[in-house]
Tab-separated table of C-alpha atoms in Angstrom:
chain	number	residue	atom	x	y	z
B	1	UNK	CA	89.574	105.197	127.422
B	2	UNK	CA	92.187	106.580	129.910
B	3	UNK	CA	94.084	107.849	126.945
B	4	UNK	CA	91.327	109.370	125.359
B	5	UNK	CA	90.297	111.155	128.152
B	6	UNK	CA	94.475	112.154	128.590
B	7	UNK	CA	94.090	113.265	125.153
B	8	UNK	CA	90.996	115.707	125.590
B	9	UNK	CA	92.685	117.257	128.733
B	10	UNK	CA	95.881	117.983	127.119
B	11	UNK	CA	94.086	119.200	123.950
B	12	UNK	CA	92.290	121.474	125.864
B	13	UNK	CA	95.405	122.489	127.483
B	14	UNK	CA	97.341	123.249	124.499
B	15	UNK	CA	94.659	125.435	122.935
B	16	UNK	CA	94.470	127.650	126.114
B	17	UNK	CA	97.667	127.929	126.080
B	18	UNK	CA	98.686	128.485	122.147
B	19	UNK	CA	99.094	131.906	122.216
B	20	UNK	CA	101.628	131.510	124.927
B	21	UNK	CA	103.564	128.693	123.069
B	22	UNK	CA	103.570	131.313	120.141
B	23	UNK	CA	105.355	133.720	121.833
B	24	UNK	CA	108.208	131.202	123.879
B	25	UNK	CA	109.669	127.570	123.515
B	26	UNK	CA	106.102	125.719	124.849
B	27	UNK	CA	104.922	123.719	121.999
B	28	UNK	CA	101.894	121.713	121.490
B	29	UNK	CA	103.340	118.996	119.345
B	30	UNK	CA	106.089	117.758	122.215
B	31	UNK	CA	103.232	118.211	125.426
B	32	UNK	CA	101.207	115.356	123.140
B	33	UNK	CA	104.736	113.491	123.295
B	34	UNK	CA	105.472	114.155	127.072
B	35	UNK	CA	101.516	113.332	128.016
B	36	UNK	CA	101.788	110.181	125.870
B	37	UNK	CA	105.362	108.820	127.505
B	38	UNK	CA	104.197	109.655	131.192
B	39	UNK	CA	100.598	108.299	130.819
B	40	UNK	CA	101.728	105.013	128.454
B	41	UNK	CA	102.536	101.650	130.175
B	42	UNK	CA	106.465	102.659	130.448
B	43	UNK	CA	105.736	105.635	133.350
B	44	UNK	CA	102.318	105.469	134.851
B	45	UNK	CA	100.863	102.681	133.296
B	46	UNK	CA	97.727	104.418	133.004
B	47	UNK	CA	96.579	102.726	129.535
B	48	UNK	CA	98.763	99.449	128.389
B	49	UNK	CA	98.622	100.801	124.934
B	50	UNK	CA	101.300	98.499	122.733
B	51	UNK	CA	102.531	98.817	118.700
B	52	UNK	CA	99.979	96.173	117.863
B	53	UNK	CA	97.313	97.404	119.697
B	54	UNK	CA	94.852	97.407	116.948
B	55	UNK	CA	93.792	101.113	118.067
B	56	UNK	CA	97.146	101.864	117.058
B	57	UNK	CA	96.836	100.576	113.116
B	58	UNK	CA	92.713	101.874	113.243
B	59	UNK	CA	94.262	105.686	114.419
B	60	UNK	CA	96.956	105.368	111.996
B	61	UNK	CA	94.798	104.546	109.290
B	62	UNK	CA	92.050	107.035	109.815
B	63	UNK	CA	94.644	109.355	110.597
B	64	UNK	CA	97.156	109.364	107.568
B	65	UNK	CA	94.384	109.345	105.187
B	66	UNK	CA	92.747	112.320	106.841
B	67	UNK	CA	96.320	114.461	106.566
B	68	UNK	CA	96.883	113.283	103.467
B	69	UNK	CA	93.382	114.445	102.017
B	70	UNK	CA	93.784	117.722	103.658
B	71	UNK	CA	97.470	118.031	102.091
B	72	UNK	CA	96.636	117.407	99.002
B	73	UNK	CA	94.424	120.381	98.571
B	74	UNK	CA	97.485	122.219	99.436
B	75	UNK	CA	98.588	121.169	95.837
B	76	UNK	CA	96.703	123.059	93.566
B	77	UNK	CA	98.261	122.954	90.152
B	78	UNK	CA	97.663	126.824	89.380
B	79	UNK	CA	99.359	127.750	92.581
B	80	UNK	CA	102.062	124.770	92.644
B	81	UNK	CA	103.228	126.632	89.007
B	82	UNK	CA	103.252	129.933	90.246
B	83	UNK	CA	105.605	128.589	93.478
B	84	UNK	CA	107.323	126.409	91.936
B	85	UNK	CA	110.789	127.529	91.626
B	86	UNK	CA	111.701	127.346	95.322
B	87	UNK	CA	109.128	124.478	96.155
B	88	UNK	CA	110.156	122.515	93.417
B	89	UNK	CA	113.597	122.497	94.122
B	90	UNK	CA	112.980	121.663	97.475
B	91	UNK	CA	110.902	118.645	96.326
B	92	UNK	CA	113.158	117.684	93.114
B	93	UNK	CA	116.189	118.195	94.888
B	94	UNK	CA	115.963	118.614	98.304
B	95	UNK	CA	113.798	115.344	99.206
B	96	UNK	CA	116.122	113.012	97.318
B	97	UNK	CA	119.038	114.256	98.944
B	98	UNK	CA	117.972	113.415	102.221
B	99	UNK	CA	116.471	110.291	101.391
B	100	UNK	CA	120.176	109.141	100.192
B	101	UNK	CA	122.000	111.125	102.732
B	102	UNK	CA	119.811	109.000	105.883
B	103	UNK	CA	120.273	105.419	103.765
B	104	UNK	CA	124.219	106.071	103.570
B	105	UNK	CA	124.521	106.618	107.188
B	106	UNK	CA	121.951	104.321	108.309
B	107	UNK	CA	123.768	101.308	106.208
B	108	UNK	CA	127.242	101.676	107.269
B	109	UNK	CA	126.128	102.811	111.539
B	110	UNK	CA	124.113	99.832	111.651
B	111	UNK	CA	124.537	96.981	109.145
B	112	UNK	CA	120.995	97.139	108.078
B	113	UNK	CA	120.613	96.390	104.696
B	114	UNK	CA	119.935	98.374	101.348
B	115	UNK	CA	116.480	97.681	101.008
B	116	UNK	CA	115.738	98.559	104.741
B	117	UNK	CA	118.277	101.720	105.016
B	118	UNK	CA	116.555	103.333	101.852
B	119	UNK	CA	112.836	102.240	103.618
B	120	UNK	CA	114.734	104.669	107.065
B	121	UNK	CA	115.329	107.453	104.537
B	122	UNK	CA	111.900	107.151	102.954
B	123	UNK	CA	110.420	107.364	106.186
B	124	UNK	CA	112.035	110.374	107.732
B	125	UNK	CA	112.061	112.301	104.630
B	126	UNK	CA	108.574	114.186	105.266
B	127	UNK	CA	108.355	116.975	107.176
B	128	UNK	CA	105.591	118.586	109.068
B	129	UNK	CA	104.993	122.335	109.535
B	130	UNK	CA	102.382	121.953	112.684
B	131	UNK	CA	105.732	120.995	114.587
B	132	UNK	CA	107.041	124.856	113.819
B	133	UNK	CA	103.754	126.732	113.650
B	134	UNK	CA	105.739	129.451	114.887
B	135	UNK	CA	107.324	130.074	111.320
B	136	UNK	CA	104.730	128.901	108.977
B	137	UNK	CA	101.438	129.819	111.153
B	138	UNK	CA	102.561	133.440	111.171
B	139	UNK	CA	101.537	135.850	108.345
B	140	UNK	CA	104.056	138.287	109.322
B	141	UNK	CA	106.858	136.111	108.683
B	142	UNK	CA	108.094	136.495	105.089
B	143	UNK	CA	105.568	135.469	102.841
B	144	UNK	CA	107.966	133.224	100.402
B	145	UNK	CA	109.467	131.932	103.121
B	146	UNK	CA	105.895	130.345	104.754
B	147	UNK	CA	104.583	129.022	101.260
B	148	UNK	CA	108.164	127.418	100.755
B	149	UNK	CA	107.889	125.338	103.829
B	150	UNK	CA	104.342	125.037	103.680
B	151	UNK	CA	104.283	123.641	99.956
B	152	UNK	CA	106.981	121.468	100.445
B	153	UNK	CA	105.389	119.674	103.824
B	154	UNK	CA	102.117	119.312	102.146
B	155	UNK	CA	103.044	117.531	99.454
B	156	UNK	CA	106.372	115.016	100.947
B	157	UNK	CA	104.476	113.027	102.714
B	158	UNK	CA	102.183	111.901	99.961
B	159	UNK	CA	105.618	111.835	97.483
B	160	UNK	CA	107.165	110.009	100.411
B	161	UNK	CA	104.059	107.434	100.260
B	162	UNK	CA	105.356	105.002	97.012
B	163	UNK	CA	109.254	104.985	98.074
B	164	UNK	CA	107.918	103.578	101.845
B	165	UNK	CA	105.767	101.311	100.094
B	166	UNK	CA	108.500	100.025	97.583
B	167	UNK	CA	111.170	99.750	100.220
B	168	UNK	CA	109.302	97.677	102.425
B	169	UNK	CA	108.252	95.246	100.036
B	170	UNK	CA	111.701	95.463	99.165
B	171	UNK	CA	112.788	95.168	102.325
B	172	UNK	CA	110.662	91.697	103.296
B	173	UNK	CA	112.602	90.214	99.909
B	174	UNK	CA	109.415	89.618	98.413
B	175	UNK	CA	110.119	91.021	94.683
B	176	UNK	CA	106.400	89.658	93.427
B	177	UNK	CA	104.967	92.283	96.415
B	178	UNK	CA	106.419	95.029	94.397
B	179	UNK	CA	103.839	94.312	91.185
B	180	UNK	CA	100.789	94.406	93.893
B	181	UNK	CA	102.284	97.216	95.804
B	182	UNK	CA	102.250	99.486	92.058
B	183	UNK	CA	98.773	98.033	91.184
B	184	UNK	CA	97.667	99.501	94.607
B	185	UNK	CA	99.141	102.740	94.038
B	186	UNK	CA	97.992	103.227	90.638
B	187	UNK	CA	94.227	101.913	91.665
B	188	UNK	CA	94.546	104.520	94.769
B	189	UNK	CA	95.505	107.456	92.048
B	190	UNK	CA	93.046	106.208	89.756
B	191	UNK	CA	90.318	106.272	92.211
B	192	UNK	CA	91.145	109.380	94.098
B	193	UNK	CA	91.431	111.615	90.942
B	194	UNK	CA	88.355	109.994	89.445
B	195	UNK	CA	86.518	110.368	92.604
B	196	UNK	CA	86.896	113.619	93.134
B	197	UNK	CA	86.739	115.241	89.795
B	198	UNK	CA	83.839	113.355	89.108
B	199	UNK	CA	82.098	115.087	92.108
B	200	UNK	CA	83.959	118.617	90.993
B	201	UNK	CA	82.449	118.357	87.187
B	202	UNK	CA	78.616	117.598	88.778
B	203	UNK	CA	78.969	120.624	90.759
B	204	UNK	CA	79.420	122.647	88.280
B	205	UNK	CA	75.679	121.599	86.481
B	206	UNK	CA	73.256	124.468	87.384
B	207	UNK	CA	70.600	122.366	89.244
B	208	UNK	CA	73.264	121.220	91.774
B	209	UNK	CA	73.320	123.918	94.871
B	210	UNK	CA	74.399	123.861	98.310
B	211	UNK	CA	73.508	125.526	101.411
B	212	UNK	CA	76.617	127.758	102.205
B	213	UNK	CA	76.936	126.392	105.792
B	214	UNK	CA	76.912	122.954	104.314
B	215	UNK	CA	79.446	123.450	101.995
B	216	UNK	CA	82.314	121.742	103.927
B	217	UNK	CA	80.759	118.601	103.663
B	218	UNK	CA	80.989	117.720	100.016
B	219	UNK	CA	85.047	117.548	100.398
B	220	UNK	CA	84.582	115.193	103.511
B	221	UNK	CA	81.763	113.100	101.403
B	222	UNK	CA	84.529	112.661	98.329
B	223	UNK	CA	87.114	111.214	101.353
B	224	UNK	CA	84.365	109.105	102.960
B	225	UNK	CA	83.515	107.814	99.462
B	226	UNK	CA	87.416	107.080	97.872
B	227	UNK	CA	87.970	105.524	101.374
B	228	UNK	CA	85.469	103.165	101.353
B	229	UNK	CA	85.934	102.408	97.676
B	230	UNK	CA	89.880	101.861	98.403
B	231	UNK	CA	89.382	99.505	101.249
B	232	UNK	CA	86.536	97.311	99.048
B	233	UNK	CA	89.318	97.310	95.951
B	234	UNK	CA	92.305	97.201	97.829
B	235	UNK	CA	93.636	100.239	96.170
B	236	UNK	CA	96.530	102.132	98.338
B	237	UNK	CA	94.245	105.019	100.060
B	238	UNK	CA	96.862	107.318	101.214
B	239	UNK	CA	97.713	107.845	97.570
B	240	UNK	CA	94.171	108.354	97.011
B	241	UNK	CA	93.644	110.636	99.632
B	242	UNK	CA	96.396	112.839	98.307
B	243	UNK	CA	95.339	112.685	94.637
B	244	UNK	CA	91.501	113.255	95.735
B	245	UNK	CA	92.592	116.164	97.610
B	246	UNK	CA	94.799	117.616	94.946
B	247	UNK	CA	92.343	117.116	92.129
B	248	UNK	CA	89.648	118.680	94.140
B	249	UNK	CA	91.783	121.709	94.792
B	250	UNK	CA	92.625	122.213	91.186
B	251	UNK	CA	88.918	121.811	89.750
B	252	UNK	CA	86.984	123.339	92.518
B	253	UNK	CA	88.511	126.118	94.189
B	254	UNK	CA	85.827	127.033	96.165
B	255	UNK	CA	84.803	123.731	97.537
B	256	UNK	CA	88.045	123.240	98.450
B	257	UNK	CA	88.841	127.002	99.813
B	258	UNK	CA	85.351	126.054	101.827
B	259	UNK	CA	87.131	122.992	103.624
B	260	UNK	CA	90.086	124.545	104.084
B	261	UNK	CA	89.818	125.746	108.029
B	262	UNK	CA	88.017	122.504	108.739
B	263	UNK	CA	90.376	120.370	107.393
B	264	UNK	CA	93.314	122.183	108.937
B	265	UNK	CA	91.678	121.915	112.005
B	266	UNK	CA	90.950	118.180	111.672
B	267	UNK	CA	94.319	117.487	110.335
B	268	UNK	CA	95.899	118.907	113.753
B	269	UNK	CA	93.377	117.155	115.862
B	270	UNK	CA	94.480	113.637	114.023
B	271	UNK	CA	97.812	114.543	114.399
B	272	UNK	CA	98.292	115.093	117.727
B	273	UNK	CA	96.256	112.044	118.662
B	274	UNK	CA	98.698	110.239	116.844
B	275	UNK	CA	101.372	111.791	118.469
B	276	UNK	CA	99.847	111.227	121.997
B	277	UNK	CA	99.517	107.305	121.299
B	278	UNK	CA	103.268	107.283	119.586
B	279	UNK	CA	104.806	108.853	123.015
B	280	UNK	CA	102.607	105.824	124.846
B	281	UNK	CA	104.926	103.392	122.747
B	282	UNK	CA	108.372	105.326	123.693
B	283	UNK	CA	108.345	103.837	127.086
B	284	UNK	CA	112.009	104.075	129.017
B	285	UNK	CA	112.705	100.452	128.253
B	286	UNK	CA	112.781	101.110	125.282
B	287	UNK	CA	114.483	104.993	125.458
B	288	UNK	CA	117.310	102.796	127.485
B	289	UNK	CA	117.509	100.230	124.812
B	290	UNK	CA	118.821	103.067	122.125
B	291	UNK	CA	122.169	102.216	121.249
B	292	UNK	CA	124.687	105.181	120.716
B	293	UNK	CA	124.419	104.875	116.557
B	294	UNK	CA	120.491	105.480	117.126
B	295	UNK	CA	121.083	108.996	119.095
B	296	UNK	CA	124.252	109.339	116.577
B	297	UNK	CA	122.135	108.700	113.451
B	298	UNK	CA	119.044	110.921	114.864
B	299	UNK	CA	122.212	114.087	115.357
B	300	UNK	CA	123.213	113.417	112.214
B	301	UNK	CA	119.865	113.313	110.112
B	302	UNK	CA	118.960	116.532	112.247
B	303	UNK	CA	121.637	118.820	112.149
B	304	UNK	CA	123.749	117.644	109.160
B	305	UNK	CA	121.787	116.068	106.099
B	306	UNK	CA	118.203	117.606	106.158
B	307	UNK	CA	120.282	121.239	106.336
B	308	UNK	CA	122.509	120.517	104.070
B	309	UNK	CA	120.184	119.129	101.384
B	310	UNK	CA	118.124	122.101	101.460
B	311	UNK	CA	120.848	124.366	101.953
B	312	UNK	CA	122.329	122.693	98.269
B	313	UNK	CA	118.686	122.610	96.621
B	314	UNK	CA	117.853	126.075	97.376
B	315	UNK	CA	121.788	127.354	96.216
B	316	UNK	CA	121.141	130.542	93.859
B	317	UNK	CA	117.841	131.717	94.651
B	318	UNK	CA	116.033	134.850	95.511
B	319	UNK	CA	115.734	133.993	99.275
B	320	UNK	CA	118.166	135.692	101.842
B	321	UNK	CA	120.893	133.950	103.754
B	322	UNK	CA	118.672	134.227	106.756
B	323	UNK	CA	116.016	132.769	105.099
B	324	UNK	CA	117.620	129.877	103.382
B	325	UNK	CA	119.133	128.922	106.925
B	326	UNK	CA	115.754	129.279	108.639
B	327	UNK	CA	114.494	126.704	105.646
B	328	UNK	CA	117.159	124.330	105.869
B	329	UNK	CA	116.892	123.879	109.796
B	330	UNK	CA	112.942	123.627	109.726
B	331	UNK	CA	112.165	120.052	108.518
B	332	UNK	CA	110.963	118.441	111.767
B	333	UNK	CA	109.803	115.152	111.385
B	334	UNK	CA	106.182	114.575	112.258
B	335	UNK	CA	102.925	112.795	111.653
B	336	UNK	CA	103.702	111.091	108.189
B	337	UNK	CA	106.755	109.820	109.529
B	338	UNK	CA	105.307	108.613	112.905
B	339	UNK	CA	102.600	106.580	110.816
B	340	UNK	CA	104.948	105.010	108.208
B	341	UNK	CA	107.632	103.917	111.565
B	342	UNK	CA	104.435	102.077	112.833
B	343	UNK	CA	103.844	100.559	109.462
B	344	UNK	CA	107.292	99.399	109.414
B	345	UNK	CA	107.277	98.329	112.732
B	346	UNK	CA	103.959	95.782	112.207
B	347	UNK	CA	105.438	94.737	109.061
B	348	UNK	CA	107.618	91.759	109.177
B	349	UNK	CA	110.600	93.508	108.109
B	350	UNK	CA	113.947	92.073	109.420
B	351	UNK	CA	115.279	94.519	111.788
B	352	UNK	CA	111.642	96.324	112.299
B	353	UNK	CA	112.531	96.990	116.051
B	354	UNK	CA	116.035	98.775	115.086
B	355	UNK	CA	114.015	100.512	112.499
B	356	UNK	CA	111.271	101.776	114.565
B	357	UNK	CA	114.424	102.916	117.082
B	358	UNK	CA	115.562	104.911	115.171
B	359	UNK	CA	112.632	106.710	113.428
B	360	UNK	CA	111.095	106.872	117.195
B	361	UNK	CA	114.355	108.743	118.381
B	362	UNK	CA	114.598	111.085	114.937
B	363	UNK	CA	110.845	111.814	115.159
B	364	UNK	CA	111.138	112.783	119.175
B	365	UNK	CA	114.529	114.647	119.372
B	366	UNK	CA	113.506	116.740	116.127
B	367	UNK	CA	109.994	117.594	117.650
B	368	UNK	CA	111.975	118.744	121.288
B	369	UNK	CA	114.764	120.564	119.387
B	370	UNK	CA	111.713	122.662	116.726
B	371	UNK	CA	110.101	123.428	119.325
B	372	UNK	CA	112.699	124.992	121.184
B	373	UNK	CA	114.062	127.142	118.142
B	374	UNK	CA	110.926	127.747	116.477
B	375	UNK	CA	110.007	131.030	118.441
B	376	UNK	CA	113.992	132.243	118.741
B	377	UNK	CA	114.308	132.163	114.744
B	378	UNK	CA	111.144	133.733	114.585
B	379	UNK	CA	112.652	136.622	116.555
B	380	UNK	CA	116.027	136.275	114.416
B	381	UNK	CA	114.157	137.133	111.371
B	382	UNK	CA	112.885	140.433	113.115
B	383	UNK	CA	108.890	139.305	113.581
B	384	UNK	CA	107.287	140.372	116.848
B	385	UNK	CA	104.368	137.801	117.959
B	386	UNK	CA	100.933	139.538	117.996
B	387	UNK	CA	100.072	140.499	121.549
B	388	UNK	CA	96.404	140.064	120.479
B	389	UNK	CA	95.243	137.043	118.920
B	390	UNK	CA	92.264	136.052	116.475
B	391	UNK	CA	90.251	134.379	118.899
B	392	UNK	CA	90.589	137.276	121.625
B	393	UNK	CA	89.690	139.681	119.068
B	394	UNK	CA	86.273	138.127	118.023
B	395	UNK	CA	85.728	138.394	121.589
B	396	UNK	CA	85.799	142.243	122.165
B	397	UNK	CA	85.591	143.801	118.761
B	398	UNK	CA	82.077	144.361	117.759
B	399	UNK	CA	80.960	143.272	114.007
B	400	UNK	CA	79.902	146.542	113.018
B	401	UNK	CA	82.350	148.804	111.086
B	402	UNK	CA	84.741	145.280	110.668
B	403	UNK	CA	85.382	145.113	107.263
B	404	UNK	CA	84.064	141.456	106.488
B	405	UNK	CA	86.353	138.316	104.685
B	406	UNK	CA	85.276	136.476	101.762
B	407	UNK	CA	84.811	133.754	103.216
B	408	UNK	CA	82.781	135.609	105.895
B	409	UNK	CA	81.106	137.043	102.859
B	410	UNK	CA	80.298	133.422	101.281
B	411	UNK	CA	79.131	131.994	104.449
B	412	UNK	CA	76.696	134.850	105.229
B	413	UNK	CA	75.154	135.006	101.812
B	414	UNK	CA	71.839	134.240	101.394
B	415	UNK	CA	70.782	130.769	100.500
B	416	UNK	CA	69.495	131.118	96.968
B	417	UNK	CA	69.948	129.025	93.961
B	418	UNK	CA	72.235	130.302	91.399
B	419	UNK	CA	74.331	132.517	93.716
B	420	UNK	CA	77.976	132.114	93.727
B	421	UNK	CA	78.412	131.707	97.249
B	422	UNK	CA	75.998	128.932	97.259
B	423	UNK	CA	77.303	126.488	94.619
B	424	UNK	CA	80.688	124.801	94.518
């Protein structure tokens, strides 16, 4: 309970101070970290949280399938095709190429094997754009630019999902694990998409309406339902959770544009209590037990082979120079890859301790090192953080004569059957 109550306090502390962290080097993501590390059993000792804590696997759990949902509505088909010659070379090119540039290192620095360098790769290939709000949160920094990054993070960590899965089955030499571990995956797919578009056809019937304020909820009853029905099958659910969430998005935009701010804001929340509890685990026993090829391989993943994967994937297109750099640098590791290190690490993988070294020391110098740059190469592209923020302005600017959203539209309509605003 200590580190619940740790994690309220700094939540609270990050939100009063996010339009500061917008404007300088303070980032949300890395005071989770710091809050976790002090308050964890290595500094302070005020909660003896461990890896196989079973709070850790419920969070993780609970947690992954909840960004994974919310990221998968990120990939609606219509708008995937329309952005799909930068984010698809990111994905089809870029993603690979750092999956195989970490293995190479990873094999030769530390002896691990194959399998288990390939399962390193898979793990830190996702990338996570609330670690660099400052570039993707930011409507006034170029508009390809944002989606680029934003695509591409939505959607690696449920494309990262079957290579983890593979490699650690791989990786614990048990080659009949790899015909359960595709069953899993292809029940979780099945049951996601069929889930969720079976909810998104009944909408569409005339006699089904619903109450515009209640309209979030039919999103988080299609998650409640293909989690339940993946843990009673023993279908993957992280798969599921990314093909609900993309099939939702492409058959009901509205239902899905409904969920949107909610699930964003849930997605953070999950996050960053993930990120508090990982920090608990990085205690300085273990910091002091990093060999030099751990820091080595972590300046090496960071600066060299995430940059320069991009940097060849997005050769020949329409973005700048100063663009393509700011692309390349952003891929800060982050919540997928925290979850799939603890997976790894209460697997039993040989090695799992190395490999949760050096996915704890990626993950924590990429989060310190984004958050330092973010709001610099936010400048070097020429954007000037908003003095006056969204939340400050609902405070002092009265409704009348504000020209109203849609979705302020939708929500205010009135609750009558047949309206647009009132049916998914």
């Amino acid at each position: 309970m200590t580190l619940v109550l740790a994690f309220g306090v700094v939540l609270l502390i990050s939100v009063s101070l996010s339009g500061v962290a917008a404007r300088t080097v303070l980032s949300g993501a890395l005071m989770f970290l710091v809050a976790g590390a002090v308050l964890g059993p290595g500094i302070l000792a005020w909660d003896k949280i461990g890896p196989n804590d079973p709070l850790v696997a419920t969070l993780a759990d609970v947690a992954l399938f909840t960004v994974l949902f919310t990221d998968g509505q990120r990939a609606n088909l219509q708008e995937l095709r329309e952005n799909w010659s930068l984010s698809g070379r990111a994905l089809g090119m870029g993603m690979p190429l750092t999956m195989v540039g970490i293995a190479v290192p990873v094999h030769f620095l530390t002896g691990l094997t194959w399998p288990t360098a390939f399962l390193v790769g898979a793990i830190l290939s996702p990338t996570d754009p609330v670690f660099a709000a400052a570039i993707v949160g930011r409507s006034d920094i170029p508009q390809r630019l944002r989606r680029l990054l934003n695509v591409e993070s939505g959607l690696n960590d449920g494309l990262a999902l079957p290579f983890v899965m593979i490699f650690l089955a791989t990786a614990r030499g048990a080659g009949s694990e790899l015909v359960k571990v595709g069953v899993e995956l292809v029940l979780g797919l099945a049951l996601g998409v069929g889930v969720a578009a079976g909810a998104a056809l009944a909408w569409r019937a005339k006699i089904l309406t619903a109450e515009p304020h209640l309209q979030p909820l039919g999103p988080i009853a299609i998650a409640v339902v293909v989690y339940a029905g993946c843990h009673l099958t023993h279908a993957n659910p992280y798969l599921a959770a990314f093909a609900a969430g993309s099939t939702l998005a492409t058959l009901d935009h509205v239902a899905a544009a409904e969920f949107q701010r909610f699930g964003d804001l849930l997605s953070q929340v999950t996050k960053f209590a993930a990120l508090i509890v990982f920090g608990a685990l990085l205690t300085p026993e273990r910091l002091s037990g990093f060999t030099w090829r751990a820091w080595l391989l972590a300046v090496v993943i960071i600066a060299m082979i995430r940059p320069a994967a991009m940097l060849l994937s997005l050769l020949r297109t329409r973005l700048t120079r100063q663009e393509r750099l700011t692309a390349a640098w952003f891929g800060p590791k982050g919540f997928a890859s925290v979850v799939y290190g603890l997976l790894a690490l209460q697997t039993g993988i040989t090695n799992r301790e190395l490999v949760f070294d050096i996915v704890a020391v990626t993950i924590g110098l990429s989060i310190a090192l984004r958050s330092f740059t973010d709001a610099p190469i936010a400048k070097m592209l020429r954007v000037e953080p908003p003095t006056t923020y969204r939340a400050a302005a609902s405070r002092t600017q009265p409704t009348k004569g504000r020209q109203r959203s849609h979705a302020e539209t939708k929500r205010l309509a009135p609750s009558q059957p047949g309206l647009p605003g009132n049916r998914y």
